[in-house]
mmCIF file of C-alpha atoms and ligand atoms in Angstrom:
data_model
loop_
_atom_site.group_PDB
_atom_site.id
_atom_site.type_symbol
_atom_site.label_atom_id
_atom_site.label_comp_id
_atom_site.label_asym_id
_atom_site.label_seq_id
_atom_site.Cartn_x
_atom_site.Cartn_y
_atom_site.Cartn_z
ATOM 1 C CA UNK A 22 13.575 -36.884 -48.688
ATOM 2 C CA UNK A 23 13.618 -36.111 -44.826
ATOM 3 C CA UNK A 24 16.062 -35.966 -42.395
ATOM 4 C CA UNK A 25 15.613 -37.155 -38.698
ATOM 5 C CA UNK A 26 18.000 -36.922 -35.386
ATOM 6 C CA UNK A 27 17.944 -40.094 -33.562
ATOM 7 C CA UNK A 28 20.344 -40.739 -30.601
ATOM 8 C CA UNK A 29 20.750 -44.739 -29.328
ATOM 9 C CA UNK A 30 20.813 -43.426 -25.322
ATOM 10 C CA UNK A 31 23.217 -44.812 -23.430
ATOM 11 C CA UNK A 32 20.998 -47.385 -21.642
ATOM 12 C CA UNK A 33 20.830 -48.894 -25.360
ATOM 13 C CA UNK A 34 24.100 -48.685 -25.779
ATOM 14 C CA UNK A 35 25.172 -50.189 -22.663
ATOM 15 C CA UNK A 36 22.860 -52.857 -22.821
ATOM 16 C CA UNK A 37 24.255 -54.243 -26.310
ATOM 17 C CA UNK A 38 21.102 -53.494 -28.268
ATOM 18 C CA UNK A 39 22.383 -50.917 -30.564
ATOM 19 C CA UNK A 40 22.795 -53.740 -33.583
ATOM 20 C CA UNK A 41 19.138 -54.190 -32.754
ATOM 21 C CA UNK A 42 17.587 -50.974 -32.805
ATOM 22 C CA UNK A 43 20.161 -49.828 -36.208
ATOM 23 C CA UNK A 44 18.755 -53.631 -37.691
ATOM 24 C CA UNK A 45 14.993 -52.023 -37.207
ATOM 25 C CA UNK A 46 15.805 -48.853 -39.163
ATOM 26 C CA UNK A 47 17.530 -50.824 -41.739
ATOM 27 C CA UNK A 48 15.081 -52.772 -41.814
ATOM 28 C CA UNK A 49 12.253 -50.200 -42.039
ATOM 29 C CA UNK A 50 13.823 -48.865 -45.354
ATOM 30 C CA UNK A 51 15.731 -46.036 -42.951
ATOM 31 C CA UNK A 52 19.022 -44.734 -44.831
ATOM 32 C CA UNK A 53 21.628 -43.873 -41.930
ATOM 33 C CA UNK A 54 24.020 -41.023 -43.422
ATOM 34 C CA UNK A 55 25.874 -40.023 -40.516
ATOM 35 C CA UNK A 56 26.775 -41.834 -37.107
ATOM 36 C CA UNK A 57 29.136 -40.882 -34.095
ATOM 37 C CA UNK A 58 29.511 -41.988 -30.464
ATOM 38 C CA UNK A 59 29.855 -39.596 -28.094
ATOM 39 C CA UNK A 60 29.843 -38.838 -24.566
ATOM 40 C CA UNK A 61 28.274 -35.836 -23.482
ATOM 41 C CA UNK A 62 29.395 -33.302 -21.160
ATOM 42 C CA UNK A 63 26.471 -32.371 -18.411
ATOM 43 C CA UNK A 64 26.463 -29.103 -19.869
ATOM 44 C CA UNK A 65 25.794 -30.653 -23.523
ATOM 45 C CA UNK A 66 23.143 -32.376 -22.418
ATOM 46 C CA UNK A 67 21.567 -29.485 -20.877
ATOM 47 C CA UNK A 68 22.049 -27.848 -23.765
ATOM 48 C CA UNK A 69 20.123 -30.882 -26.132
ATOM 49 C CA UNK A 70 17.268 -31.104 -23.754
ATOM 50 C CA UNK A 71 16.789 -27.282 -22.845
ATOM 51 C CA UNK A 72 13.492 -27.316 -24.234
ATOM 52 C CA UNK A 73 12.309 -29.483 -20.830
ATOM 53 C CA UNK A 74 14.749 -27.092 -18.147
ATOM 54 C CA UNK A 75 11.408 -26.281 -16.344
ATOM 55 C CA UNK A 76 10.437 -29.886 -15.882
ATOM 56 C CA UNK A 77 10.967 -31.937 -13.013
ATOM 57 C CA UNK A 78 12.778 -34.801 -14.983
ATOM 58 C CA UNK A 79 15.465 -32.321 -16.184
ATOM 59 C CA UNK A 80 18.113 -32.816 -13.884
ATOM 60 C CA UNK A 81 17.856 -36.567 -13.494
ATOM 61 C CA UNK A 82 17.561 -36.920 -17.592
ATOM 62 C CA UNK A 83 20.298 -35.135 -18.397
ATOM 63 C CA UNK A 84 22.313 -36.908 -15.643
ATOM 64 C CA UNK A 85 21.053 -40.154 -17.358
ATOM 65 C CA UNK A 86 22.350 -39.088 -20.787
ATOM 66 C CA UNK A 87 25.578 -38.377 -19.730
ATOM 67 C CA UNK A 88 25.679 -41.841 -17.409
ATOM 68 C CA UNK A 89 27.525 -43.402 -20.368
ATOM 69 C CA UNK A 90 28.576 -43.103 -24.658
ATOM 70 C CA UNK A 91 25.740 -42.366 -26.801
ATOM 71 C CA UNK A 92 25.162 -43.242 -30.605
ATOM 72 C CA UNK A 93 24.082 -40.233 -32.732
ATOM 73 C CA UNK A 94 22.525 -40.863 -35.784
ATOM 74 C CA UNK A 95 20.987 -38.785 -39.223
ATOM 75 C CA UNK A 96 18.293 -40.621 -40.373
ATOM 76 C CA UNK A 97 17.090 -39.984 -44.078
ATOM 77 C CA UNK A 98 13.736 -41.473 -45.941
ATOM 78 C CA UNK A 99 10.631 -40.468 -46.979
ATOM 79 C CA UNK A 100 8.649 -39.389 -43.677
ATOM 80 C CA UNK A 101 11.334 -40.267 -41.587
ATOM 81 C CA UNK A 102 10.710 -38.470 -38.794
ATOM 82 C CA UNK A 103 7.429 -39.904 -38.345
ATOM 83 C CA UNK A 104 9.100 -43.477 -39.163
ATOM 84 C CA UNK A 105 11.299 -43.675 -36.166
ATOM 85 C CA UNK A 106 8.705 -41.835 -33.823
ATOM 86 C CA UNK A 107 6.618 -44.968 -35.002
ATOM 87 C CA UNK A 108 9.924 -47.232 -34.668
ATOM 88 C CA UNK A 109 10.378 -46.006 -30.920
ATOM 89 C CA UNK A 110 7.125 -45.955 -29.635
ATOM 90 C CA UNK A 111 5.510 -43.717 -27.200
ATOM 91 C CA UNK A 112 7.813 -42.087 -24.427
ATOM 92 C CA UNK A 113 6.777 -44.075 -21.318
ATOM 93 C CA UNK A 114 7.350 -47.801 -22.452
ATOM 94 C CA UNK A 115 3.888 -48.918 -20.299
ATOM 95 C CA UNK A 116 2.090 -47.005 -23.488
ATOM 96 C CA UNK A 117 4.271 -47.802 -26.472
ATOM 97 C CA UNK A 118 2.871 -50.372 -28.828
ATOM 98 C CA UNK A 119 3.960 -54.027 -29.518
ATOM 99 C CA UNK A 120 6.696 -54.513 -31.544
ATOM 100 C CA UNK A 121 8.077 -50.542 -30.762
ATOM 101 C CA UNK A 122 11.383 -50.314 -29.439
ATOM 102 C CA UNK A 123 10.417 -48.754 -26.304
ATOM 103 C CA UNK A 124 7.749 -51.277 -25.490
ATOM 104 C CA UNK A 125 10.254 -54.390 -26.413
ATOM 105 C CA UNK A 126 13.444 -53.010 -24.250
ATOM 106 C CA UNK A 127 12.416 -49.557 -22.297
ATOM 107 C CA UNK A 128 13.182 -50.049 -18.768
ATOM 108 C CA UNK A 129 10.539 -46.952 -17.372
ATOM 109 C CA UNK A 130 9.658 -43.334 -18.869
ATOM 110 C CA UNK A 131 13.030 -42.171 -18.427
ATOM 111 C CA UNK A 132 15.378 -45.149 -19.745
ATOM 112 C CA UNK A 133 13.556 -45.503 -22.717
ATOM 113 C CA UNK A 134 16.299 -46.740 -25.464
ATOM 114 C CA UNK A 135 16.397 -44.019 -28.318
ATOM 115 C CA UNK A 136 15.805 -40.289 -28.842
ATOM 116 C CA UNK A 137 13.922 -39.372 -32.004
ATOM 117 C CA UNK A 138 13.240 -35.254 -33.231
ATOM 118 C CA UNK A 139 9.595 -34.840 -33.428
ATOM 119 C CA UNK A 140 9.102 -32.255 -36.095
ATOM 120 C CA UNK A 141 10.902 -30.769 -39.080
ATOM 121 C CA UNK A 142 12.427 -27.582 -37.048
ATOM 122 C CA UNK A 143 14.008 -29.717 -33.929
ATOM 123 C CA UNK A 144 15.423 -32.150 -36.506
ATOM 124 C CA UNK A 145 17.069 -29.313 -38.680
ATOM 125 C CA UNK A 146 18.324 -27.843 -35.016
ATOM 126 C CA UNK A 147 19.168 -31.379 -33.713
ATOM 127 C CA UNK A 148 21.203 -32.523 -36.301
ATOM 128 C CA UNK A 149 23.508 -29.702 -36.380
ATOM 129 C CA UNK A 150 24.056 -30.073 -32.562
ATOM 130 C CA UNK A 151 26.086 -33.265 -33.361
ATOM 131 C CA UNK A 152 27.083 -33.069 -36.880
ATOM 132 C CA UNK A 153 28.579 -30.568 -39.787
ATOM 133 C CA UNK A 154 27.307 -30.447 -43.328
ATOM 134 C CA UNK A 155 30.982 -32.719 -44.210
ATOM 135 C CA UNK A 156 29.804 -35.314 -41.812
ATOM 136 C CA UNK A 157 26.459 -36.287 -43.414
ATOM 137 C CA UNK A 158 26.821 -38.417 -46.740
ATOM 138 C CA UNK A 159 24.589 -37.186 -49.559
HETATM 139 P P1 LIG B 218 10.396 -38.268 -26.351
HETATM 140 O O1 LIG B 218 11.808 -38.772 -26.139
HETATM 141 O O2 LIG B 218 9.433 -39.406 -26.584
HETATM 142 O O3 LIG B 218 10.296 -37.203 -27.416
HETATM 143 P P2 LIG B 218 10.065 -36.122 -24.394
HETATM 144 O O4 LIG B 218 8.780 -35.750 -23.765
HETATM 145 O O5 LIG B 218 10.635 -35.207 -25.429
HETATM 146 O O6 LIG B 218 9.902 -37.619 -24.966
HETATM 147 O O7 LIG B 218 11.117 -36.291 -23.211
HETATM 148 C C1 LIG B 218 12.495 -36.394 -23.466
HETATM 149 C C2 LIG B 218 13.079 -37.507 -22.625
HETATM 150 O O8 LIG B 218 12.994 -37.158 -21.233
HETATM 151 C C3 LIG B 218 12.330 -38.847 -22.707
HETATM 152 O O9 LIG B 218 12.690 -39.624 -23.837
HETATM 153 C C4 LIG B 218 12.749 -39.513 -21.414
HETATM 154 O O10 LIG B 218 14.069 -40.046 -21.481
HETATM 155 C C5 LIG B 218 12.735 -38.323 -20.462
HETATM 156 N N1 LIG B 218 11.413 -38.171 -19.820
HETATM 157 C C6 LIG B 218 10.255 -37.736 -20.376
HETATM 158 N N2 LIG B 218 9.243 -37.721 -19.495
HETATM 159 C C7 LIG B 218 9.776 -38.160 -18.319
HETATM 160 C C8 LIG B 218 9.229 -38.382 -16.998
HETATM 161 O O11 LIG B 218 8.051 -38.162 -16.732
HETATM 162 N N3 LIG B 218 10.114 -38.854 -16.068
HETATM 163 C C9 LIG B 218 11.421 -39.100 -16.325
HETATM 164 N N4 LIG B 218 11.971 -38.911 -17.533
HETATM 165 C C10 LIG B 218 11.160 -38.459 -18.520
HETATM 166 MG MG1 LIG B 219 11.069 -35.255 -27.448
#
């Protein structure tokens, strides 16, 4: 079994579509064993998204993910993290497939819905940014 980081941004949340994109999982055979909503401090998101400080996006996406509450979420199945990357779709919405959550609600690049890790080391390092080992059910 596989563990996965995903984070319902707060564009998602705001917009009501949280039911929807947890439905999806769910529905995709996706156990969820630990959730939380939190707002993050600038500096926590700086911190979550340090791997992109020298891009030019940086300062406008980590304004964005503190613009409102997020939904954190561990994600466990077989191949997971590939599952949701596949759930999500591709980063910019204008190349995500039909059907992907991204394609169906993204509003551009940046306001894209969901946050997935993309490999087994960020997920391991992800997942203990929002949660300790009491907070995950086994
Ligand atoms: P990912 O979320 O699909 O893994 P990353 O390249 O890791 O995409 O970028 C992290 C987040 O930064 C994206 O989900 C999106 O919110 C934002 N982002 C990525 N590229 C751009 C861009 O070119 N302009 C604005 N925001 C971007
Ligand atoms: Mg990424």
């Amino acid at each position: 079994m596989e563990r996965t980081l995903s984070i319902i941004k707060p564009d998602g949340v705001s917009r009501g579509l949280a039911g929807e994109v947890i439905g999806r999982m769910e529905r995709a055979g996706i156990r969820i064993c630990a959730m939380k909503m939190v707002h993050l401090t600038l500096e926590q998101a700086k911190m979550f998204y340090a791997v992109h400080k020298e891009r030019l996006f940086f300062d406008s996406v980590t304004q964005f993910m503190t613009s409102g509450p997020i939904i954190a979420m561990v994600l466990e199945a077989e191949d997971v993290i590939k599952k949701n990357r596949d759930l999500m779709g591709a980063t910019n919405p204008k190349d995500a497939l039909p059907g992907t959550i991204r394609k169906d609600f993204a509003s551009d690049v940046e306001k894209n819905i969901v946050h997935g890790s993309d490999g087994p080391e960020t997920a391991a390092q992800e997942i203990k940014f929002f949660f300790n080992d009491l907070e995950i059910q086994r």
